[in-house]
Amino acid sequence: METKFVYVLVSSETDIYYEQCLLSAYTLRHYNNDSHIIVLVDQATCDTLNKKRSELQQYVDEINVIETPVGYKPVERSRFIK
């Protein structure tokens, strides 16, 4: 049976939330290779998932962008997605 795991990631290039998510997804994939990993992000976070911050894509199955209200702070966007 395939188990699904869902992460919510709201991050910028100046915080460490991406790295925490990356390490967690890497470890999850290592020990549960048959799991299905989904990451929900806001558009601002999705826009930063390139170059140095693109490694996450090799450990997860899906990255889905969730539309969040304009003007929300990062913590509010995270709570909105959750």
PDB file of N, CA and C in Angstrom:
ATOM      1  N   MET A   1       0.836  -1.183   0.000  1.00  0.00           N
ATOM      2  CA  MET A   1       0.000   0.000   0.000  1.00  0.00           C
ATOM      3  C   MET A   1       0.879   1.244   0.000  1.00  0.00           C
ATOM      4  N   GLU A   2       0.561   2.180  -0.868  1.00  0.00           N
ATOM      5  CA  GLU A   2       1.324   3.419  -0.959  1.00  0.00           C
ATOM      6  C   GLU A   2       0.786   4.418   0.063  1.00  0.00           C
ATOM      7  N   THR A   3       1.657   4.891   0.930  1.00  0.00           N
ATOM      8  CA  THR A   3       1.284   5.877   1.930  1.00  0.00           C
ATOM      9  C   THR A   3       1.578   7.262   1.397  1.00  0.00           C
ATOM     10  N   LYS A   4       0.637   8.194   1.602  1.00  0.00           N
ATOM     11  CA  LYS A   4       0.825   9.570   1.152  1.00  0.00           C
ATOM     12  C   LYS A   4       1.234  10.445   2.327  1.00  0.00           C
ATOM     13  N   PHE A   5       2.194  11.312   2.053  1.00  0.00           N
ATOM     14  CA  PHE A   5       2.654  12.300   3.015  1.00  0.00           C
ATOM     15  C   PHE A   5       2.513  13.668   2.376  1.00  0.00           C
ATOM     16  N   VAL A   6       2.041  14.641   3.138  1.00  0.00           N
ATOM     17  CA  VAL A   6       1.832  15.987   2.616  1.00  0.00           C
ATOM     18  C   VAL A   6       2.594  16.986   3.477  1.00  0.00           C
ATOM     19  N   TYR A   7       3.392  17.804   2.814  1.00  0.00           N
ATOM     20  CA  TYR A   7       4.100  18.906   3.462  1.00  0.00           C
ATOM     21  C   TYR A   7       3.489  20.217   2.998  1.00  0.00           C
ATOM     22  N   VAL A   8       3.531  21.214   3.861  1.00  0.00           N
ATOM     23  CA  VAL A   8       3.198  22.588   3.481  1.00  0.00           C
ATOM     24  C   VAL A   8       4.474  23.385   3.641  1.00  0.00           C
ATOM     25  N   LEU A   9       4.886  24.053   2.558  1.00  0.00           N
ATOM     26  CA  LEU A   9       6.129  24.827   2.585  1.00  0.00           C
ATOM     27  C   LEU A   9       5.850  26.251   2.129  1.00  0.00           C
ATOM     28  N   VAL A  10       6.090  27.194   3.021  1.00  0.00           N
ATOM     29  CA  VAL A  10       6.078  28.621   2.692  1.00  0.00           C
ATOM     30  C   VAL A  10       7.448  29.125   3.100  1.00  0.00           C
ATOM     31  N   SER A  11       8.236  29.542   2.127  1.00  0.00           N
ATOM     32  CA  SER A  11       9.639  29.844   2.395  1.00  0.00           C
ATOM     33  C   SER A  11      10.148  30.935   1.468  1.00  0.00           C
ATOM     34  N   SER A  12      11.197  31.600   1.921  1.00  0.00           N
ATOM     35  CA  SER A  12      11.913  32.568   1.077  1.00  0.00           C
ATOM     36  C   SER A  12      13.380  32.147   1.066  1.00  0.00           C
ATOM     37  N   GLU A  13      14.169  32.819   0.293  1.00  0.00           N
ATOM     38  CA  GLU A  13      15.584  32.473   0.204  1.00  0.00           C
ATOM     39  C   GLU A  13      16.374  32.879   1.443  1.00  0.00           C
ATOM     40  N   THR A  14      15.736  33.558   2.386  1.00  0.00           N
ATOM     41  CA  THR A  14      16.447  34.031   3.577  1.00  0.00           C
ATOM     42  C   THR A  14      16.126  33.233   4.837  1.00  0.00           C
ATOM     43  N   ASP A  15      15.232  32.254   4.757  1.00  0.00           N
ATOM     44  CA  ASP A  15      14.937  31.448   5.939  1.00  0.00           C
ATOM     45  C   ASP A  15      15.436  30.016   5.738  1.00  0.00           C
ATOM     46  N   ILE A  16      15.184  29.152   6.706  1.00  0.00           N
ATOM     47  CA  ILE A  16      15.689  27.780   6.619  1.00  0.00           C
ATOM     48  C   ILE A  16      14.578  26.748   6.422  1.00  0.00           C
ATOM     49  N   TYR A  17      13.351  27.182   6.151  1.00  0.00           N
ATOM     50  CA  TYR A  17      12.245  26.238   6.034  1.00  0.00           C
ATOM     51  C   TYR A  17      12.410  25.311   4.824  1.00  0.00           C
ATOM     52  N   TYR A  18      12.954  25.806   3.735  1.00  0.00           N
ATOM     53  CA  TYR A  18      13.208  24.950   2.575  1.00  0.00           C
ATOM     54  C   TYR A  18      14.173  23.833   2.947  1.00  0.00           C
ATOM     55  N   GLU A  19      15.257  24.166   3.602  1.00  0.00           N
ATOM     56  CA  GLU A  19      16.252  23.178   3.975  1.00  0.00           C
ATOM     57  C   GLU A  19      15.670  22.140   4.931  1.00  0.00           C
ATOM     58  N   GLN A  20      14.818  22.574   5.861  1.00  0.00           N
ATOM     59  CA  GLN A  20      14.175  21.636   6.777  1.00  0.00           C
ATOM     60  C   GLN A  20      13.263  20.678   6.013  1.00  0.00           C
ATOM     61  N   CYS A  21      12.508  21.202   5.078  1.00  0.00           N
ATOM     62  CA  CYS A  21      11.616  20.380   4.263  1.00  0.00           C
ATOM     63  C   CYS A  21      12.424  19.407   3.400  1.00  0.00           C
ATOM     64  N   LEU A  22      13.498  19.905   2.804  1.00  0.00           N
ATOM     65  CA  LEU A  22      14.362  19.069   1.964  1.00  0.00           C
ATOM     66  C   LEU A  22      14.929  17.899   2.765  1.00  0.00           C
ATOM     67  N   LEU A  23      15.460  18.172   3.932  1.00  0.00           N
ATOM     68  CA  LEU A  23      16.038  17.122   4.767  1.00  0.00           C
ATOM     69  C   LEU A  23      14.977  16.110   5.197  1.00  0.00           C
ATOM     70  N   SER A  24      13.813  16.585   5.552  1.00  0.00           N
ATOM     71  CA  SER A  24      12.739  15.692   5.955  1.00  0.00           C
ATOM     72  C   SER A  24      12.280  14.817   4.787  1.00  0.00           C
ATOM     73  N   ALA A  25      12.093  15.416   3.610  1.00  0.00           N
ATOM     74  CA  ALA A  25      11.668  14.649   2.433  1.00  0.00           C
ATOM     75  C   ALA A  25      12.737  13.645   2.017  1.00  0.00           C
ATOM     76  N   TYR A  26      13.990  14.043   2.080  1.00  0.00           N
ATOM     77  CA  TYR A  26      15.091  13.138   1.758  1.00  0.00           C
ATOM     78  C   TYR A  26      15.072  11.921   2.681  1.00  0.00           C
ATOM     79  N   THR A  27      14.942  12.165   3.980  1.00  0.00           N
ATOM     80  CA  THR A  27      14.929  11.078   4.958  1.00  0.00           C
ATOM     81  C   THR A  27      13.702  10.190   4.767  1.00  0.00           C
ATOM     82  N   LEU A  28      12.559  10.811   4.548  1.00  0.00           N
ATOM     83  CA  LEU A  28      11.337  10.041   4.315  1.00  0.00           C
ATOM     84  C   LEU A  28      11.476   9.151   3.086  1.00  0.00           C
ATOM     85  N   ARG A  29      11.996   9.689   2.007  1.00  0.00           N
ATOM     86  CA  ARG A  29      12.185   8.918   0.775  1.00  0.00           C
ATOM     87  C   ARG A  29      13.195   7.787   0.994  1.00  0.00           C
ATOM     88  N   HIS A  30      14.238   8.057   1.765  1.00  0.00           N
ATOM     89  CA  HIS A  30      15.262   7.050   2.025  1.00  0.00           C
ATOM     90  C   HIS A  30      14.692   5.836   2.771  1.00  0.00           C
ATOM     91  N   TYR A  31      13.871   6.090   3.773  1.00  0.00           N
ATOM     92  CA  TYR A  31      13.349   5.004   4.605  1.00  0.00           C
ATOM     93  C   TYR A  31      11.987   4.482   4.151  1.00  0.00           C
ATOM     94  N   ASN A  32      11.285   5.226   3.303  1.00  0.00           N
ATOM     95  CA  ASN A  32       9.969   4.816   2.799  1.00  0.00           C
ATOM     96  C   ASN A  32       9.929   5.061   1.298  1.00  0.00           C
ATOM     97  N   ASN A  33      10.707   4.312   0.564  1.00  0.00           N
ATOM     98  CA  ASN A  33      10.879   4.552  -0.860  1.00  0.00           C
ATOM     99  C   ASN A  33       9.584   4.477  -1.655  1.00  0.00           C
ATOM    100  N   ASP A  34       8.615   3.703  -1.203  1.00  0.00           N
ATOM    101  CA  ASP A  34       7.377   3.552  -1.949  1.00  0.00           C
ATOM    102  C   ASP A  34       6.297   4.558  -1.557  1.00  0.00           C
ATOM    103  N   SER A  35       6.626   5.511  -0.697  1.00  0.00           N
ATOM    104  CA  SER A  35       5.648   6.511  -0.282  1.00  0.00           C
ATOM    105  C   SER A  35       5.425   7.543  -1.383  1.00  0.00           C
ATOM    106  N   HIS A  36       4.295   8.222  -1.297  1.00  0.00           N
ATOM    107  CA  HIS A  36       3.955   9.289  -2.242  1.00  0.00           C
ATOM    108  C   HIS A  36       4.035  10.601  -1.472  1.00  0.00           C
ATOM    109  N   ILE A  37       4.964  11.487  -1.864  1.00  0.00           N
ATOM    110  CA  ILE A  37       5.213  12.727  -1.124  1.00  0.00           C
ATOM    111  C   ILE A  37       4.706  13.912  -1.936  1.00  0.00           C
ATOM    112  N   ILE A  38       3.859  14.710  -1.303  1.00  0.00           N
ATOM    113  CA  ILE A  38       3.282  15.900  -1.926  1.00  0.00           C
ATOM    114  C   ILE A  38       3.710  17.117  -1.112  1.00  0.00           C
ATOM    115  N   VAL A  39       4.105  18.184  -1.801  1.00  0.00           N
ATOM    116  CA  VAL A  39       4.443  19.438  -1.127  1.00  0.00           C
ATOM    117  C   VAL A  39       3.499  20.512  -1.647  1.00  0.00           C
ATOM    118  N   LEU A  40       2.800  21.169  -0.738  1.00  0.00           N
ATOM    119  CA  LEU A  40       1.918  22.282  -1.086  1.00  0.00           C
ATOM    120  C   LEU A  40       2.663  23.579  -0.804  1.00  0.00           C
ATOM    121  N   VAL A  41       2.713  24.463  -1.784  1.00  0.00           N
ATOM    122  CA  VAL A  41       3.435  25.728  -1.652  1.00  0.00           C
ATOM    123  C   VAL A  41       2.563  26.873  -2.141  1.00  0.00           C
ATOM    124  N   ASP A  42       2.911  28.080  -1.733  1.00  0.00           N
ATOM    125  CA  ASP A  42       2.280  29.264  -2.295  1.00  0.00           C
ATOM    126  C   ASP A  42       3.081  29.699  -3.519  1.00  0.00           C
ATOM    127  N   GLN A  43       2.575  30.632  -4.284  1.00  0.00           N
ATOM    128  CA  GLN A  43       3.244  31.050  -5.514  1.00  0.00           C
ATOM    129  C   GLN A  43       4.597  31.692  -5.243  1.00  0.00           C
ATOM    130  N   ALA A  44       4.706  32.479  -4.172  1.00  0.00           N
ATOM    131  CA  ALA A  44       5.983  33.125  -3.848  1.00  0.00           C
ATOM    132  C   ALA A  44       7.068  32.083  -3.562  1.00  0.00           C
ATOM    133  N   THR A  45       6.720  31.022  -2.878  1.00  0.00           N
ATOM    134  CA  THR A  45       7.685  29.951  -2.608  1.00  0.00           C
ATOM    135  C   THR A  45       8.023  29.214  -3.892  1.00  0.00           C
ATOM    136  N   CYS A  46       7.025  28.921  -4.692  1.00  0.00           N
ATOM    137  CA  CYS A  46       7.252  28.213  -5.953  1.00  0.00           C
ATOM    138  C   CYS A  46       8.231  28.979  -6.840  1.00  0.00           C
ATOM    139  N   ASP A  47       8.130  30.284  -6.836  1.00  0.00           N
ATOM    140  CA  ASP A  47       9.015  31.118  -7.662  1.00  0.00           C
ATOM    141  C   ASP A  47      10.475  31.012  -7.237  1.00  0.00           C
ATOM    142  N   THR A  48      10.738  30.570  -6.002  1.00  0.00           N
ATOM    143  CA  THR A  48      12.129  30.452  -5.526  1.00  0.00           C
ATOM    144  C   THR A  48      12.685  29.038  -5.683  1.00  0.00           C
ATOM    145  N   LEU A  49      11.870  28.105  -6.129  1.00  0.00           N
ATOM    146  CA  LEU A  49      12.313  26.710  -6.219  1.00  0.00           C
ATOM    147  C   LEU A  49      13.050  26.461  -7.532  1.00  0.00           C
ATOM    148  N   ASN A  50      14.163  27.133  -7.679  1.00  0.00           N
ATOM    149  CA  ASN A  50      15.012  26.952  -8.856  1.00  0.00           C
ATOM    150  C   ASN A  50      16.470  27.036  -8.428  1.00  0.00           C
ATOM    151  N   LYS A  51      17.352  26.673  -9.304  1.00  0.00           N
ATOM    152  CA  LYS A  51      18.798  26.678  -9.053  1.00  0.00           C
ATOM    153  C   LYS A  51      19.133  25.929  -7.763  1.00  0.00           C
ATOM    154  N   LYS A  52      19.660  26.622  -6.761  1.00  0.00           N
ATOM    155  CA  LYS A  52      20.074  25.964  -5.518  1.00  0.00           C
ATOM    156  C   LYS A  52      18.896  25.346  -4.774  1.00  0.00           C
ATOM    157  N   ARG A  53      17.710  25.866  -4.982  1.00  0.00           N
ATOM    158  CA  ARG A  53      16.541  25.397  -4.240  1.00  0.00           C
ATOM    159  C   ARG A  53      15.668  24.451  -5.067  1.00  0.00           C
ATOM    160  N   SER A  54      16.263  23.788  -6.044  1.00  0.00           N
ATOM    161  CA  SER A  54      15.471  22.874  -6.877  1.00  0.00           C
ATOM    162  C   SER A  54      15.653  21.413  -6.490  1.00  0.00           C
ATOM    163  N   GLU A  55      16.525  21.126  -5.559  1.00  0.00           N
ATOM    164  CA  GLU A  55      16.828  19.745  -5.197  1.00  0.00           C
ATOM    165  C   GLU A  55      15.625  19.004  -4.623  1.00  0.00           C
ATOM    166  N   LEU A  56      14.714  19.716  -4.007  1.00  0.00           N
ATOM    167  CA  LEU A  56      13.534  19.103  -3.416  1.00  0.00           C
ATOM    168  C   LEU A  56      12.753  18.277  -4.438  1.00  0.00           C
ATOM    169  N   GLN A  57      12.732  18.722  -5.672  1.00  0.00           N
ATOM    170  CA  GLN A  57      11.946  18.070  -6.714  1.00  0.00           C
ATOM    171  C   GLN A  57      12.363  16.628  -6.972  1.00  0.00           C
ATOM    172  N   GLN A  58      13.581  16.261  -6.677  1.00  0.00           N
ATOM    173  CA  GLN A  58      14.007  14.888  -6.919  1.00  0.00           C
ATOM    174  C   GLN A  58      13.576  13.925  -5.815  1.00  0.00           C
ATOM    175  N   TYR A  59      13.088  14.429  -4.698  1.00  0.00           N
ATOM    176  CA  TYR A  59      12.669  13.569  -3.595  1.00  0.00           C
ATOM    177  C   TYR A  59      11.160  13.511  -3.403  1.00  0.00           C
ATOM    178  N   VAL A  60      10.426  14.383  -4.064  1.00  0.00           N
ATOM    179  CA  VAL A  60       8.971  14.403  -3.904  1.00  0.00           C
ATOM    180  C   VAL A  60       8.293  14.026  -5.223  1.00  0.00           C
ATOM    181  N   ASP A  61       7.046  13.605  -5.124  1.00  0.00           N
ATOM    182  CA  ASP A  61       6.293  13.208  -6.309  1.00  0.00           C
ATOM    183  C   ASP A  61       5.529  14.374  -6.927  1.00  0.00           C
ATOM    184  N   GLU A  62       5.084  15.293  -6.097  1.00  0.00           N
ATOM    185  CA  GLU A  62       4.298  16.428  -6.589  1.00  0.00           C
ATOM    186  C   GLU A  62       4.639  17.682  -5.792  1.00  0.00           C
ATOM    187  N   ILE A  63       4.661  18.807  -6.496  1.00  0.00           N
ATOM    188  CA  ILE A  63       4.686  20.117  -5.847  1.00  0.00           C
ATOM    189  C   ILE A  63       3.497  20.877  -6.406  1.00  0.00           C
ATOM    190  N   ASN A  64       2.531  21.163  -5.550  1.00  0.00           N
ATOM    191  CA  ASN A  64       1.305  21.830  -5.980  1.00  0.00           C
ATOM    192  C   ASN A  64       1.261  23.248  -5.431  1.00  0.00           C
ATOM    193  N   VAL A  65       0.952  24.194  -6.307  1.00  0.00           N
ATOM    194  CA  VAL A  65       0.836  25.599  -5.911  1.00  0.00           C
ATOM    195  C   VAL A  65      -0.609  25.870  -5.493  1.00  0.00           C
ATOM    196  N   ILE A  66      -0.761  26.408  -4.302  1.00  0.00           N
ATOM    197  CA  ILE A  66      -2.071  26.773  -3.764  1.00  0.00           C
ATOM    198  C   ILE A  66      -2.179  28.299  -3.780  1.00  0.00           C
ATOM    199  N   GLU A  67      -3.234  28.804  -4.354  1.00  0.00           N
ATOM    200  CA  GLU A  67      -3.436  30.256  -4.412  1.00  0.00           C
ATOM    201  C   GLU A  67      -3.790  30.773  -3.022  1.00  0.00           C
ATOM    202  N   THR A  68      -3.065  31.799  -2.594  1.00  0.00           N
ATOM    203  CA  THR A  68      -3.302  32.404  -1.285  1.00  0.00           C
ATOM    204  C   THR A  68      -3.692  33.864  -1.475  1.00  0.00           C
ATOM    205  N   PRO A  69      -4.412  34.444  -0.517  1.00  0.00           N
ATOM    206  CA  PRO A  69      -4.825  35.831  -0.632  1.00  0.00           C
ATOM    207  C   PRO A  69      -3.633  36.795  -0.715  1.00  0.00           C
ATOM    208  N   VAL A  70      -3.786  37.817  -1.523  1.00  0.00           N
ATOM    209  CA  VAL A  70      -2.753  38.846  -1.681  1.00  0.00           C
ATOM    210  C   VAL A  70      -2.632  39.623  -0.372  1.00  0.00           C
ATOM    211  N   GLY A  71      -1.406  39.916   0.016  1.00  0.00           N
ATOM    212  CA  GLY A  71      -1.169  40.715   1.213  1.00  0.00           C
ATOM    213  C   GLY A  71      -0.950  39.907   2.478  1.00  0.00           C
ATOM    214  N   TYR A  72      -1.111  38.599   2.413  1.00  0.00           N
ATOM    215  CA  TYR A  72      -0.861  37.773   3.586  1.00  0.00           C
ATOM    216  C   TYR A  72       0.635  37.676   3.855  1.00  0.00           C
ATOM    217  N   LYS A  73       0.991  37.673   5.130  1.00  0.00           N
ATOM    218  CA  LYS A  73       2.378  37.443   5.532  1.00  0.00           C
ATOM    219  C   LYS A  73       2.665  35.945   5.396  1.00  0.00           C
ATOM    220  N   PRO A  74       3.946  35.540   5.400  1.00  0.00           N
ATOM    221  CA  PRO A  74       4.271  34.115   5.237  1.00  0.00           C
ATOM    222  C   PRO A  74       3.561  33.190   6.228  1.00  0.00           C
ATOM    223  N   VAL A  75       3.505  33.552   7.484  1.00  0.00           N
ATOM    224  CA  VAL A  75       2.836  32.688   8.467  1.00  0.00           C
ATOM    225  C   VAL A  75       1.351  32.566   8.139  1.00  0.00           C
ATOM    226  N   GLU A  76       0.746  33.638   7.661  1.00  0.00           N
ATOM    227  CA  GLU A  76      -0.669  33.600   7.302  1.00  0.00           C
ATOM    228  C   GLU A  76      -0.879  32.736   6.058  1.00  0.00           C
ATOM    229  N   ARG A  77       0.044  32.813   5.097  1.00  0.00           N
ATOM    230  CA  ARG A  77      -0.068  31.963   3.897  1.00  0.00           C
ATOM    231  C   ARG A  77       0.061  30.492   4.270  1.00  0.00           C
ATOM    232  N   SER A  78       0.983  30.186   5.170  1.00  0.00           N
ATOM    233  CA  SER A  78       1.148  28.816   5.625  1.00  0.00           C
ATOM    234  C   SER A  78      -0.107  28.295   6.291  1.00  0.00           C
ATOM    235  N   ARG A  79      -0.685  29.084   7.174  1.00  0.00           N
ATOM    236  CA  ARG A  79      -1.908  28.683   7.874  1.00  0.00           C
ATOM    237  C   ARG A  79      -3.082  28.559   6.900  1.00  0.00           C
ATOM    238  N   PHE A  80      -3.142  29.438   5.917  1.00  0.00           N
ATOM    239  CA  PHE A  80      -4.206  29.377   4.913  1.00  0.00           C
ATOM    240  C   PHE A  80      -4.139  28.069   4.148  1.00  0.00           C
ATOM    241  N   ILE A  81      -2.945  27.674   3.739  1.00  0.00           N
ATOM    242  CA  ILE A  81      -2.770  26.423   2.979  1.00  0.00           C
ATOM    243  C   ILE A  81      -3.136  25.222   3.845  1.00  0.00           C
ATOM    244  N   LYS A  82      -2.724  25.256   5.106  1.00  0.00           N
ATOM    245  CA  LYS A  82      -3.025  24.127   5.997  1.00  0.00           C
ATOM    246  C   LYS A  82      -4.513  24.015   6.230  1.00  0.00           C
TER     247      LYS A  82
END
